[in-house]
Amino acid sequence: MGFLFVLVVGLIAGTISGIVGTGSSIMLMPVLVYQYGPKQAVPIMAIAAVMANLSRILAWWREVDWRACLAYSATGIPAAALGARTLLALPSHAVDIAIGLFLIAMVPVRHWLARHHLKARLWHLAIGGALIGYLTGIVASTGPLSVPLFLFYGLTKGAFLATEAASSLGLYVSKSVTFQRFGALTPDVAIKGLIAGSSLMFGAFIAKRFVLRLEPDIFRLVMDAIMLAAGLSMLWDATQSP
């Protein structure tokens, strides 16, 4: 039943994230923490995120802006490895609190970024990749930060979904490799990540047909609610742990 619940939530999360460009980790992470604990949940989510981003790349392959992807990934990949190493040194209780506070904080941050109509250049993507990459290594998802960065660069619809996914893919691969090197990515954890990731991949392909027809503002509000609920759930788990 635990695996089935993860698969159902993963399918829903993969579909929503395939439409708005983020949200799969935010929705799935509290379920993984409840099912496996925070120290296992983060590497499981890293594997699942690799698969989710790969599916979005495959769905929108011809739309990828490779210059933007390279600028973001060049600094983001090593920063994600450093962040993952930092995570492994933290106690589980601190991981719950950090992820919960981060998700809640992203709601006002996203709105602040949206109100300031900034135009990003390639060097902005490089700086953003370093900062967001490090945070990606520590927390489950930094989509609420990376999404506006690529939107400010001028990408929309399929180009945005594909480029953001291609850029994030390198970060999550780097994070996963770091977990493997330091013993956090065991075969059992990898299998759980593949199971969760398979549902995210399927959801991404379902989402493709809706991208041009659905109103993104509605899903932005939904994502705010999801981030608040997920963040509060993580903080609640932290209060219940010994």
Coordinates of C-alpha atoms in Angstrom, one line a residue:
M1 CA 0.0 0.0 0.0
G2 CA 2.9 2.4 0.7
F3 CA 4.3 1.9 -2.8
L4 CA 0.9 2.4 -4.3
F5 CA 0.3 5.6 -2.5
V6 CA 3.7 6.9 -3.6
L7 CA 2.9 6.0 -7.2
V8 CA -0.5 7.7 -7.2
V9 CA 0.9 10.9 -5.7
G10 CA 3.8 10.7 -8.1
L11 CA 1.5 10.5 -11.1
I12 CA -0.5 13.5 -9.9
A13 CA 2.7 15.4 -9.1
G14 CA 4.3 14.5 -12.5
T15 CA 1.3 15.7 -14.4
I16 CA 1.1 19.1 -12.5
S17 CA 4.8 19.7 -12.8
G18 CA 4.7 18.8 -16.5
I19 CA 2.3 21.7 -16.9
V20 CA 3.7 24.4 -14.6
G21 CA 7.4 23.4 -14.7
T22 CA 7.8 22.5 -11.0
G23 CA 6.0 20.9 -8.1
S24 CA 6.8 17.2 -8.3
S25 CA 9.3 17.2 -5.5
I26 CA 7.2 19.6 -3.4
M27 CA 4.2 17.3 -3.6
L28 CA 6.0 14.0 -3.4
M29 CA 8.6 14.8 -0.7
P30 CA 6.3 14.8 2.3
V31 CA 4.9 11.4 1.2
L32 CA 8.5 10.0 0.9
V33 CA 9.5 11.4 4.3
Y34 CA 6.4 9.8 5.9
Q35 CA 7.1 6.5 4.2
Y36 CA 10.9 6.3 4.5
G37 CA 12.2 9.1 6.8
P38 CA 14.0 12.3 5.7
K39 CA 17.5 10.9 5.3
Q40 CA 16.3 8.3 2.8
A41 CA 13.6 10.5 1.2
V42 CA 16.1 13.1 -0.1
P43 CA 18.2 10.6 -2.2
I44 CA 15.1 8.8 -3.3
M45 CA 13.7 12.1 -4.5
A46 CA 17.0 12.9 -6.3
I47 CA 16.6 9.7 -8.4
A48 CA 13.0 10.4 -9.1
A49 CA 13.8 14.0 -10.0
V50 CA 16.4 12.8 -12.6
M51 CA 13.7 10.7 -14.2
A52 CA 11.1 13.5 -14.1
N53 CA 13.3 16.0 -15.7
L54 CA 14.5 13.5 -18.3
S55 CA 10.8 12.9 -19.3
R56 CA 10.2 16.6 -19.8
I57 CA 13.3 16.8 -22.0
L58 CA 12.1 13.9 -24.1
A59 CA 8.6 15.4 -24.4
W60 CA 10.0 18.8 -25.6
W61 CA 13.4 17.9 -27.0
R62 CA 13.4 20.4 -29.9
E63 CA 12.5 23.3 -27.7
V64 CA 15.6 23.2 -25.4
D65 CA 17.7 26.4 -25.3
W66 CA 21.1 24.8 -24.9
R67 CA 23.0 28.1 -24.3
A68 CA 20.8 28.9 -21.3
C69 CA 21.1 25.3 -20.1
L70 CA 25.0 25.4 -20.3
A71 CA 25.2 28.7 -18.4
Y72 CA 23.0 27.5 -15.6
S73 CA 24.5 24.0 -15.3
A74 CA 28.2 25.0 -15.5
T75 CA 28.0 26.5 -12.0
G76 CA 24.9 24.6 -10.7
I77 CA 26.3 21.1 -11.1
P78 CA 29.4 21.5 -8.7
A79 CA 27.3 23.6 -6.3
A80 CA 24.7 20.8 -6.1
A81 CA 27.4 18.3 -5.2
L82 CA 28.6 20.6 -2.4
G83 CA 25.0 21.1 -1.1
A84 CA 24.4 17.3 -1.1
R85 CA 27.6 16.8 1.0
T86 CA 26.4 19.5 3.4
L87 CA 23.0 17.7 3.7
L88 CA 24.6 14.4 4.7
A89 CA 26.3 16.1 7.6
L90 CA 23.0 17.4 9.0
P91 CA 20.8 15.4 11.5
S92 CA 17.5 14.2 10.3
H93 CA 15.6 16.6 12.6
A94 CA 17.4 19.5 11.0
V95 CA 16.7 18.2 7.5
D96 CA 12.9 18.2 8.2
I97 CA 13.0 21.8 9.6
A98 CA 15.2 23.1 6.7
I99 CA 13.0 21.6 4.0
G100 CA 9.8 22.8 5.7
L101 CA 11.0 26.4 6.2
F102 CA 12.4 26.5 2.7
L103 CA 9.1 25.5 1.1
I104 CA 7.1 28.0 3.1
A105 CA 9.5 30.8 2.4
M106 CA 9.3 30.1 -1.3
V107 CA 5.7 31.4 -1.4
P108 CA 6.5 35.1 -0.7
V109 CA 9.8 34.9 -2.5
R110 CA 8.1 33.7 -5.7
H111 CA 5.6 36.5 -5.5
W112 CA 8.3 39.1 -4.9
L113 CA 10.2 37.9 -7.9
A114 CA 7.0 38.0 -10.1
R115 CA 6.3 41.6 -9.1
H116 CA 9.8 42.7 -10.2
H117 CA 9.8 42.3 -14.0
L118 CA 13.4 41.5 -14.3
K119 CA 15.1 40.4 -17.6
A120 CA 17.7 37.7 -17.0
R121 CA 20.9 37.3 -19.1
L122 CA 23.2 34.3 -19.5
W123 CA 25.4 35.6 -16.6
H124 CA 22.4 35.9 -14.4
L125 CA 21.7 32.2 -15.1
A126 CA 25.2 31.3 -14.2
I127 CA 25.0 33.1 -10.8
G128 CA 21.5 31.7 -10.2
G129 CA 22.8 28.2 -11.1
A130 CA 25.4 28.4 -8.4
L131 CA 23.1 29.6 -5.6
I132 CA 20.1 27.4 -6.6
G133 CA 22.4 24.4 -7.2
Y134 CA 23.7 24.6 -3.7
L135 CA 20.2 24.8 -2.3
T136 CA 19.1 21.9 -4.5
G137 CA 21.8 19.8 -2.9
I138 CA 20.3 20.4 0.5
V139 CA 16.5 20.6 0.0
A140 CA 14.2 18.4 -2.1
S141 CA 13.3 21.1 -4.7
T142 CA 14.2 24.6 -5.7
G143 CA 11.8 24.8 -8.6
P144 CA 10.0 27.9 -7.2
L145 CA 13.4 29.7 -7.6
S146 CA 14.6 28.2 -10.9
V147 CA 11.2 28.7 -12.6
P148 CA 11.1 32.5 -12.4
L149 CA 14.8 32.7 -13.4
F150 CA 14.1 30.9 -16.7
L151 CA 10.9 32.9 -17.3
F152 CA 12.8 36.1 -16.8
Y153 CA 15.3 34.9 -19.4
G154 CA 12.4 35.0 -21.8
L155 CA 11.5 31.3 -22.2
T156 CA 7.8 30.2 -22.4
K157 CA 5.7 27.1 -22.7
G158 CA 7.6 24.1 -24.2
A159 CA 10.9 26.0 -24.4
F160 CA 10.7 26.9 -20.8
L161 CA 9.7 23.4 -19.7
A162 CA 12.4 21.7 -21.7
T163 CA 15.3 24.1 -20.8
E164 CA 14.4 24.2 -17.1
A165 CA 14.3 20.4 -17.1
A166 CA 17.6 20.0 -19.0
S167 CA 19.3 22.4 -16.6
S168 CA 17.9 20.8 -13.5
L169 CA 18.8 17.3 -14.8
G170 CA 22.6 17.9 -14.4
L171 CA 22.0 19.2 -10.8
Y172 CA 20.1 16.2 -9.7
V173 CA 22.6 13.8 -11.4
S174 CA 25.4 15.6 -9.5
K175 CA 23.4 15.3 -6.3
S176 CA 22.7 11.6 -6.8
V177 CA 26.4 10.8 -7.6
T178 CA 27.4 12.6 -4.4
F179 CA 24.9 10.6 -2.4
Q180 CA 26.2 7.4 -4.0
R181 CA 29.9 8.3 -3.2
F182 CA 29.1 8.8 0.5
G183 CA 27.0 5.7 0.9
A184 CA 23.5 7.4 1.1
L185 CA 22.4 6.0 -2.3
T186 CA 22.1 2.3 -1.6
P187 CA 20.6 -0.2 -4.1
D188 CA 17.4 -0.3 -2.0
V189 CA 17.1 3.5 -2.1
A190 CA 17.8 3.5 -5.8
I191 CA 15.0 1.1 -6.5
K192 CA 12.6 3.2 -4.5
G193 CA 13.7 6.2 -6.4
L194 CA 13.1 4.4 -9.7
I195 CA 9.6 3.4 -8.6
A196 CA 8.7 7.0 -7.6
G197 CA 10.4 8.4 -10.7
S198 CA 8.4 6.1 -13.1
S199 CA 5.1 7.7 -12.0
L200 CA 6.6 11.2 -12.4
M201 CA 7.7 10.3 -15.9
F202 CA 4.3 9.0 -16.9
G203 CA 2.6 12.1 -15.5
A204 CA 4.9 14.4 -17.6
F205 CA 3.8 12.8 -20.8
I206 CA 0.2 13.1 -19.8
A207 CA 0.7 16.8 -19.1
K208 CA 2.1 17.7 -22.6
R209 CA -1.4 17.7 -24.2
F210 CA -2.6 20.2 -21.6
V211 CA 0.2 22.7 -21.7
L212 CA -1.2 25.0 -24.4
R213 CA -4.8 24.9 -23.1
L214 CA -4.6 25.3 -19.3
E215 CA -4.4 28.7 -17.5
P216 CA -1.0 28.8 -15.7
D217 CA -2.2 31.4 -13.1
I218 CA -4.5 28.9 -11.6
F219 CA -1.7 26.4 -11.2
R220 CA 0.5 29.1 -9.6
L221 CA -2.1 29.5 -6.9
V222 CA -2.3 25.7 -6.5
M223 CA 1.5 25.6 -6.2
D224 CA 1.4 28.2 -3.4
A225 CA -1.1 26.0 -1.5
I226 CA 1.0 22.9 -2.1
M227 CA 4.2 24.5 -0.9
L228 CA 2.5 25.8 2.3
A229 CA 0.9 22.4 3.0
A230 CA 4.1 20.5 2.2
G231 CA 6.2 22.9 4.3
L232 CA 3.9 22.7 7.3
S233 CA 3.8 18.9 7.0
M234 CA 7.6 18.7 7.1
L235 CA 7.7 21.0 10.2
W236 CA 5.0 18.8 11.8
D237 CA 7.2 15.7 11.2
A238 CA 10.1 17.5 12.8
T239 CA 8.1 18.1 16.0
Q240 CA 7.1 14.4 16.2
S241 CA 10.7 13.1 15.7
P242 CA 12.7 12.3 18.9

